[in-house]
Coordinates of C-alpha atoms in Angstrom, one line a residue:
M203 CA -0.2 0.0 -0.2
L204 CA 1.1 3.6 -0.2
Q205 CA 3.1 5.1 2.5
V206 CA 0.9 8.1 4.1
P207 CA 4.2 10.2 4.6
F208 CA 4.4 10.0 0.8
I209 CA 0.8 11.0 -0.1
R210 CA 1.0 13.8 2.8
E211 CA 4.0 14.9 1.0
N212 CA 2.7 14.3 -2.9
K213 CA -0.8 14.8 -2.6
E214 CA -1.6 16.2 -5.7
K215 CA 0.9 14.6 -7.6
V216 CA -0.5 11.0 -6.0
I217 CA -4.4 12.1 -6.9
E218 CA -3.0 13.0 -10.6
A219 CA -0.7 9.5 -10.9
L220 CA -3.6 7.8 -9.9
S221 CA -6.3 9.5 -12.4
K222 CA -4.2 7.3 -15.2
R223 CA -6.4 4.5 -13.5
N224 CA -9.4 6.0 -13.7
F225 CA -9.4 6.2 -9.8
A226 CA -11.1 9.2 -8.5
A227 CA -8.9 9.5 -5.6
D228 CA -9.6 13.0 -4.3
E229 CA -12.3 12.3 -1.4
V230 CA -10.0 8.9 -0.6
I231 CA -7.2 10.9 -0.2
N232 CA -8.2 13.2 1.8
E233 CA -10.0 11.3 4.2
V234 CA -6.6 9.1 4.8
L235 CA -4.9 12.6 5.5
S236 CA -7.8 13.6 8.0
V237 CA -7.9 10.4 9.6
D238 CA -3.6 10.3 9.7
E239 CA -3.7 13.4 11.1
E240 CA -6.2 13.1 14.2
R241 CA -4.3 9.4 14.3
R242 CA -1.1 11.2 15.0
A243 CA -2.8 13.7 17.5
I244 CA -4.3 11.1 20.2
Q245 CA -0.8 9.7 19.9
A246 CA 1.0 12.8 20.9
E247 CA -1.7 13.2 23.9
L248 CA -1.3 9.3 24.7
D249 CA 2.5 9.8 24.8
N250 CA 2.7 12.8 27.2
T251 CA -0.5 11.2 29.0
L252 CA 1.7 8.2 29.4
A253 CA 4.7 10.3 30.2
E254 CA 2.7 12.2 33.0
S255 CA 1.7 8.9 34.4
N256 CA 5.3 7.6 34.3
K257 CA 6.3 10.6 36.3
L258 CA 4.1 10.4 39.1
S259 CA 4.3 7.1 39.2
K260 CA 8.5 7.7 40.6
E261 CA 7.2 10.8 42.5
I262 CA 5.0 8.4 44.1
G263 CA 7.8 6.0 45.1
N264 CA 10.2 8.6 46.2
L265 CA 7.3 10.4 48.7
F266 CA 6.5 6.7 50.0
K267 CA 9.9 6.1 50.7
S268 CA 9.8 9.6 52.5
G269 CA 7.2 8.7 54.6
K270 CA 5.0 11.2 52.9
K271 CA 1.6 8.6 52.9
E272 CA -1.1 11.3 52.4
E273 CA 0.5 13.2 50.0
A274 CA 1.4 10.1 47.5
N275 CA -2.3 9.2 48.4
E276 CA -3.7 11.9 46.2
L277 CA -0.7 11.6 43.7
K278 CA -2.3 8.3 43.1
E279 CA -5.5 8.9 42.4
K280 CA -4.1 11.3 40.0
T281 CA -2.5 8.7 38.6
G282 CA -5.4 6.8 38.0
S283 CA -7.6 9.2 36.2
L284 CA -4.3 9.0 34.0
K285 CA -4.3 5.7 33.5
E286 CA -8.5 5.5 32.4
R287 CA -7.3 8.5 30.1
S288 CA -4.4 6.4 28.3
K289 CA -7.1 3.3 28.2
D290 CA -9.8 5.6 26.4
L291 CA -7.0 7.2 24.0
N292 CA -5.8 3.6 23.5
E293 CA -9.3 2.6 22.0
Q294 CA -9.3 5.8 19.8
L295 CA -6.0 5.1 18.7
N296 CA -6.8 1.4 17.5
E297 CA -10.2 2.9 15.9
K298 CA -8.0 5.8 13.7
T299 CA -5.2 2.7 12.7
Q300 CA -7.8 0.6 11.8
R301 CA -9.6 2.9 9.6
L302 CA -6.4 4.2 7.8
S303 CA -5.4 0.8 7.1
E304 CA -9.1 -0.2 5.4
L305 CA -8.6 3.2 3.7
L306 CA -4.7 2.3 2.5
Y307 CA -5.8 -1.0 1.6
N308 CA -8.1 0.5 -1.1
I309 CA -6.0 2.7 -2.7
P310 CA -4.1 1.1 -5.7
N311 CA -0.5 1.7 -6.4
V312 CA 0.9 5.1 -8.3
P313 CA 1.4 4.1 -12.2
H314 CA 5.0 4.9 -13.2
P315 CA 5.0 7.9 -15.3
S316 CA 5.6 5.9 -18.4
V317 CA 2.4 3.9 -18.0
P318 CA 0.1 5.3 -20.9
K319 CA -3.4 6.8 -20.0
G320 CA -6.3 4.0 -21.5
N321 CA -9.2 2.7 -19.9
S322 CA -9.4 -0.7 -20.8
D323 CA -6.7 -3.5 -22.5
E324 CA -7.5 -1.7 -26.1
D325 CA -5.3 1.3 -25.0
N326 CA -2.0 -1.0 -24.1
E327 CA 0.8 0.1 -26.0
V328 CA 2.3 -2.4 -28.5
V329 CA 6.2 -1.9 -27.3
F330 CA 7.9 -5.2 -29.0
E331 CA 7.3 -8.1 -31.6
E332 CA 8.8 -10.3 -32.6
G333 CA 8.6 -14.0 -34.5
T334 CA 7.0 -15.1 -37.7
I335 CA 3.4 -16.0 -37.9
P336 CA 3.2 -19.6 -39.1
Q337 CA 1.1 -19.9 -42.2
L338 CA -1.2 -22.9 -41.7
E339 CA -3.6 -25.1 -43.8
A340 CA -7.1 -24.0 -44.9
E341 CA -8.0 -27.2 -42.6
S342 CA -6.3 -25.9 -39.7
L343 CA -8.2 -26.3 -36.4
P344 CA -8.0 -24.4 -33.2
H345 CA -6.3 -26.1 -30.2
W346 CA -9.5 -27.7 -28.3
E347 CA -9.9 -29.3 -31.8
L348 CA -7.0 -30.5 -31.9
A349 CA -6.8 -31.7 -28.6
K350 CA -9.4 -34.0 -28.9
K351 CA -8.4 -35.0 -32.3
Y352 CA -5.0 -36.3 -30.6
D353 CA -7.0 -37.2 -27.5
I354 CA -4.3 -35.3 -25.4
I355 CA -6.8 -32.9 -23.1
D356 CA -10.4 -33.8 -22.3
F357 CA -12.5 -31.0 -21.8
E358 CA -15.6 -33.1 -21.0
L359 CA -14.1 -35.2 -18.5
G360 CA -12.5 -32.4 -16.0
T361 CA -16.3 -30.8 -16.8
K362 CA -17.9 -34.1 -15.3
I363 CA -14.9 -34.6 -12.2
S364 CA -15.2 -30.8 -11.0
G365 CA -16.8 -28.4 -13.7
A366 CA -16.1 -26.4 -16.7
G367 CA -12.7 -24.5 -16.8
F368 CA -10.9 -27.6 -15.0
P369 CA -9.5 -29.8 -18.0
V370 CA -7.6 -33.3 -18.0
Y371 CA -4.4 -33.4 -19.9
K372 CA -4.0 -37.1 -21.1
G373 CA -0.8 -39.3 -22.8
K374 CA 1.2 -36.7 -24.8
G375 CA -0.6 -34.0 -24.0
A376 CA 0.4 -34.6 -19.7
R377 CA 4.0 -35.1 -21.3
L378 CA 4.2 -32.1 -22.6
Q379 CA 2.7 -30.3 -20.0
R380 CA 5.0 -31.6 -17.5
A381 CA 7.8 -31.0 -20.4
L382 CA 7.0 -27.1 -20.2
I383 CA 7.1 -27.0 -16.1
S384 CA 10.6 -28.6 -16.3
Y385 CA 11.9 -27.1 -19.1
F386 CA 10.4 -23.0 -17.5
L387 CA 12.1 -24.4 -13.9
D388 CA 15.6 -25.5 -15.9
K389 CA 15.7 -22.0 -17.5
N390 CA 15.0 -19.9 -14.5
T391 CA 17.2 -22.1 -12.2
A392 CA 20.1 -21.4 -15.0
A393 CA 19.2 -17.8 -14.8
G394 CA 20.1 -17.8 -11.1
Y395 CA 16.5 -17.8 -9.5
K396 CA 16.3 -20.7 -6.6
E397 CA 13.6 -22.8 -7.2
Y398 CA 11.1 -23.3 -4.5
Q399 CA 8.1 -25.5 -3.6
V400 CA 5.5 -23.6 -2.2
P401 CA 2.2 -24.3 -0.4
H402 CA -1.0 -24.1 -2.3
L403 CA -3.0 -22.3 0.0
V404 CA -2.7 -19.2 2.0
N405 CA -3.6 -17.6 4.7
E406 CA -5.5 -14.1 5.1
A407 CA -2.2 -12.4 6.3
S408 CA -0.4 -13.8 3.0
G409 CA -3.4 -12.7 0.8
Y410 CA -2.9 -9.0 2.3
G411 CA 0.4 -9.2 2.1
T412 CA 0.7 -9.1 -1.7
G413 CA -2.6 -7.1 -2.1
Q414 CA -4.8 -10.0 -3.5
L415 CA -6.8 -9.1 -0.7
P416 CA -8.9 -7.0 -0.2
D417 CA -9.1 -6.5 -4.4
K418 CA -9.5 -9.7 -5.9
E419 CA -11.7 -11.2 -3.0
G420 CA -14.3 -12.7 -5.1
Q421 CA -12.4 -14.1 -7.9
M422 CA -9.9 -16.3 -4.9
Y423 CA -11.5 -19.8 -4.1
H424 CA -11.7 -19.4 0.0
V425 CA -11.5 -22.5 1.9
T426 CA -14.0 -21.3 4.4
N427 CA -13.6 -23.6 7.7
D428 CA -10.0 -23.1 7.9
D429 CA -10.2 -19.5 6.5
L430 CA -7.4 -20.5 3.7
Y431 CA -7.3 -19.2 0.1
L432 CA -6.3 -21.2 -2.5
I433 CA -3.4 -19.5 -4.8
P434 CA -3.9 -17.2 -7.7
T435 CA -0.6 -17.5 -8.6
A436 CA 2.8 -18.7 -6.4
E437 CA 3.6 -14.9 -6.3
V438 CA 1.4 -15.1 -3.1
P439 CA 3.7 -17.7 -1.5
V440 CA 7.0 -16.8 -2.3
T441 CA 6.6 -13.2 -1.5
N442 CA 5.1 -13.7 1.6
F443 CA 8.8 -15.7 2.7
F444 CA 10.0 -12.1 3.4
R445 CA 6.3 -10.8 5.3
G446 CA 7.8 -8.9 8.5
E447 CA 12.0 -9.3 7.3
I448 CA 14.6 -7.2 7.3
V449 CA 16.9 -8.5 4.7
N450 CA 20.5 -8.2 4.3
E451 CA 21.6 -5.5 1.5
T452 CA 24.1 -7.7 0.4
D453 CA 21.6 -10.2 -0.2
F454 CA 20.4 -8.4 -3.1
P455 CA 18.8 -9.4 -5.3
I456 CA 16.8 -12.0 -3.8
C457 CA 15.7 -14.4 -6.8
C458 CA 12.9 -16.9 -6.8
T459 CA 11.0 -20.0 -8.8
A460 CA 8.1 -22.0 -8.5
Y461 CA 5.6 -23.8 -10.2
T462 CA 2.4 -24.3 -8.7
P463 CA -1.2 -25.1 -9.9
C464 CA -3.4 -21.5 -9.7
F465 CA -6.7 -21.3 -8.7
R466 CA -8.9 -18.3 -10.2
R467 CA -12.9 -18.5 -10.1
E468 CA -13.0 -16.0 -12.9
A469 CA -16.6 -14.9 -12.2
G470 CA -18.2 -13.8 -15.4
S471 CA -15.8 -15.0 -17.8
Y472 CA -18.2 -15.9 -20.6
G473 CA -18.3 -16.4 -23.8
A474 CA -15.9 -17.8 -27.5
H475 CA -12.8 -15.9 -25.9
V476 CA -12.6 -18.4 -23.2
R477 CA -12.8 -21.8 -25.0
G478 CA -10.7 -24.6 -24.8
L479 CA -7.6 -23.3 -22.7
N480 CA -8.0 -19.7 -23.1
R481 CA -9.6 -19.0 -19.5
L482 CA -9.4 -22.2 -16.6
H483 CA -10.4 -21.8 -12.7
Q484 CA -7.2 -24.2 -12.5
F485 CA -4.0 -24.1 -14.4
D486 CA -0.5 -24.6 -14.1
K487 CA 2.2 -21.7 -13.9
V488 CA 5.6 -21.2 -13.4
E489 CA 6.5 -17.6 -11.6
I490 CA 9.7 -15.6 -11.0
V491 CA 9.5 -13.6 -8.2
R492 CA 12.6 -11.0 -7.2
V493 CA 13.6 -8.5 -4.3
E494 CA 15.4 -5.7 -5.0
H495 CA 17.4 -2.4 -3.8
P496 CA 15.2 0.1 -5.3
D497 CA 18.0 2.0 -7.2
N498 CA 18.2 -1.4 -9.1
S499 CA 14.5 -2.7 -9.8
Y500 CA 13.5 -1.3 -13.1
N501 CA 16.7 -2.4 -14.2
A502 CA 15.9 -6.1 -13.2
L503 CA 12.5 -5.6 -14.9
N504 CA 14.1 -5.2 -17.8
G505 CA 16.6 -8.4 -17.1
M506 CA 13.3 -10.2 -16.6
V507 CA 11.7 -9.0 -19.5
E508 CA 14.4 -10.5 -21.5
H509 CA 14.5 -13.4 -19.5
V510 CA 10.9 -14.2 -21.2
K511 CA 12.2 -13.0 -24.7
G512 CA 14.7 -16.1 -24.2
I513 CA 12.6 -18.3 -23.9
L514 CA 9.8 -17.5 -25.9
R515 CA 12.6 -17.7 -29.1
E516 CA 14.1 -20.7 -27.9
L517 CA 9.9 -22.3 -28.5
K518 CA 10.2 -20.1 -31.5
L519 CA 6.6 -18.8 -30.8
P520 CA 5.6 -15.9 -32.2
Y521 CA 4.7 -13.0 -29.7
R522 CA 4.4 -9.2 -28.6
I523 CA 5.0 -7.3 -25.7
L524 CA 2.6 -4.4 -24.6
R525 CA 3.1 -1.9 -22.0
L526 CA -0.2 -1.5 -19.9
C527 CA -2.1 1.5 -19.8
G528 CA -3.6 2.7 -16.6
G529 CA -6.7 0.9 -17.0
D530 CA -5.5 -2.3 -17.4
L531 CA -2.9 -1.9 -14.7
G532 CA -3.2 -5.1 -12.2
F533 CA -3.7 -3.0 -8.6
T534 CA -0.9 -3.8 -7.0
S535 CA 1.4 -3.0 -9.7
A536 CA 3.6 0.4 -10.6
L537 CA 3.9 -0.8 -14.1
T538 CA 3.2 -4.0 -16.3
F539 CA 4.6 -5.7 -19.6
D540 CA 2.3 -7.9 -20.7
F541 CA 3.8 -11.1 -23.4
E542 CA 1.3 -12.4 -25.8
V543 CA 1.5 -15.5 -28.1
Y544 CA -0.1 -15.3 -31.4
S545 CA -2.9 -18.2 -31.9
T546 CA -2.8 -18.8 -35.3
A547 CA -5.6 -20.9 -35.5
Q548 CA -7.8 -18.2 -33.5
E549 CA -6.2 -15.6 -35.1
K550 CA -5.8 -13.8 -32.0
W551 CA -3.3 -13.0 -29.5
L552 CA -3.3 -14.7 -25.8
E553 CA -1.7 -12.6 -22.9
I554 CA 0.9 -16.1 -21.5
S555 CA 2.9 -13.7 -18.9
S556 CA 2.6 -10.4 -17.3
V557 CA 6.3 -9.2 -15.6
S558 CA 5.5 -6.4 -12.8
N559 CA 7.3 -3.6 -10.6
F560 CA 5.5 -3.4 -7.9
E561 CA 8.2 -0.9 -6.5
T562 CA 7.4 -0.7 -2.0
Y563 CA 3.8 -1.4 -2.5
Q564 CA 3.6 -4.9 -1.7
A565 CA 6.7 -4.1 1.0
N566 CA 4.9 -1.7 2.8
R567 CA 2.1 -4.1 3.0
L568 CA 4.4 -7.2 3.8
K569 CA 6.9 -4.6 6.3
L570 CA 9.8 -6.1 4.2
R571 CA 12.4 -4.1 4.9
F572 CA 16.6 -3.5 4.4
K573 CA 19.5 -1.8 6.4
D574 CA 21.0 0.5 4.0
E575 CA 24.4 1.8 4.6
N576 CA 23.4 4.4 7.2
G577 CA 22.3 1.8 9.0
K578 CA 18.8 3.0 8.0
S579 CA 15.6 0.3 7.7
Q580 CA 14.1 1.4 4.3
L581 CA 11.3 -0.4 2.1
A582 CA 12.5 -2.7 -0.5
H583 CA 11.0 -2.9 -4.2
T584 CA 9.6 -6.4 -5.0
L585 CA 8.7 -7.6 -8.5
N586 CA 6.9 -10.6 -10.0
G587 CA 6.4 -12.6 -13.3
S588 CA 4.9 -15.4 -15.2
A589 CA 8.0 -17.4 -16.6
L590 CA 5.5 -18.8 -17.8
A591 CA 2.0 -19.7 -17.8
L592 CA 1.3 -23.1 -19.3
P593 CA -2.2 -22.7 -20.7
R594 CA -1.6 -20.6 -23.6
V595 CA 1.6 -21.4 -24.2
L596 CA 0.6 -24.9 -24.6
A597 CA -2.7 -23.5 -26.9
G598 CA 0.3 -21.8 -29.0
I599 CA 2.5 -24.9 -29.4
I600 CA -0.6 -26.9 -30.5
E601 CA -1.9 -24.4 -33.0
N602 CA 1.3 -23.0 -34.4
Y603 CA 3.3 -26.3 -35.0
Q604 CA 0.1 -28.5 -36.1
T605 CA 1.1 -30.2 -39.5
K606 CA -0.9 -32.5 -41.6
D607 CA 1.2 -35.4 -39.7
G608 CA 0.6 -34.1 -36.4
I609 CA 1.6 -31.5 -33.8
A610 CA 5.5 -30.9 -34.2
I611 CA 7.3 -30.6 -30.9
P612 CA 9.3 -27.4 -30.5
E613 CA 12.7 -28.7 -30.3
V614 CA 14.3 -27.0 -27.7
L615 CA 11.5 -29.6 -25.7
I616 CA 12.4 -32.7 -27.2
P617 CA 14.8 -33.5 -24.6
Y618 CA 12.2 -33.2 -21.9
T619 CA 9.2 -34.9 -23.6
G620 CA 11.1 -38.1 -25.4
F621 CA 9.2 -37.7 -28.5
D622 CA 8.7 -34.8 -31.6
I623 CA 6.1 -35.4 -32.8
I624 CA 1.9 -35.7 -31.4
D625 CA 0.2 -37.8 -34.1

């Protein structure tokens, strides 16, 4: 979340920047500053009250030692009223602190100056494009029909056992899925990311720590009896490794990668654009997460973008990169680049990765800090990216590599699959 001192010192700039998101911030920012002023006034009075109470307690002790019992008892009555006042002030302080947190949790991150204005994904800015879109035969099929033809993904079986959006991968389809996971992890670890296996359920504090709560509460599966949430991405458990931690400046960069299944309700997602693997309730993803010194986070973001580029080049998939506009930018992100692969049979671009810098927004929620060269605690910067999300990568491979003889396997994946064609 945003830091109150930053808001106080940059009020108009914050309001103007948030307008890029089409977020009317005037009212909530004014309330934040008002509540914080009240909180600070209560805190000052509480500090003075406690200081006076402590001073009187010492005087009472000295009076008792000197045999001045009557004077000591008079002061004890005064300390009793001070304690009552302290209790009342503490309650007021807790109320104001809670209200301040509620307000801050519902204010999105300030966009980076390079984020373009816009209302939706139609206003995103294409910044890079690479790869040749293959020319398919007239009888070429979309991936959901190819999956059925070669018996590699069973959407109906998934619907039977769970519901729509839970496919079952079969035979060479399952092996290709596993090959992609291993390949992505190997690429990430070779680039210096430490591999982790993490829980697939997280507590409420973890959801708040990375900003999925309260913003995405309706999109997360909630295990009510245990008050746990199924993760929408490995970003949540991995970034929460560092909740409440003070890391060493010499530890930067901290680079993590993890494979997990991901669970999203995707409420309200209907229509032709969600067919097949286009949008699922459960899908696999390999994530990369970085904790960085603030001075290096944008260099790190560029490095993450280049890393994902390298993977897509090896897969020989046509792709493009978009800088997200304010209206499409994630709640917690300051700057996001989306990668999209071209689905030749569907004749459309499919998002396969988002690479984002959250600056101090998540770190402030997490209380993730480091000691600078002067020994002062500073908030770190956090970043994450998909490297990569599997469903649409798999869809892109199935469609773009289809031939009259079957579905060819990208050369880089053959050592992982053990076969070169699905036929």
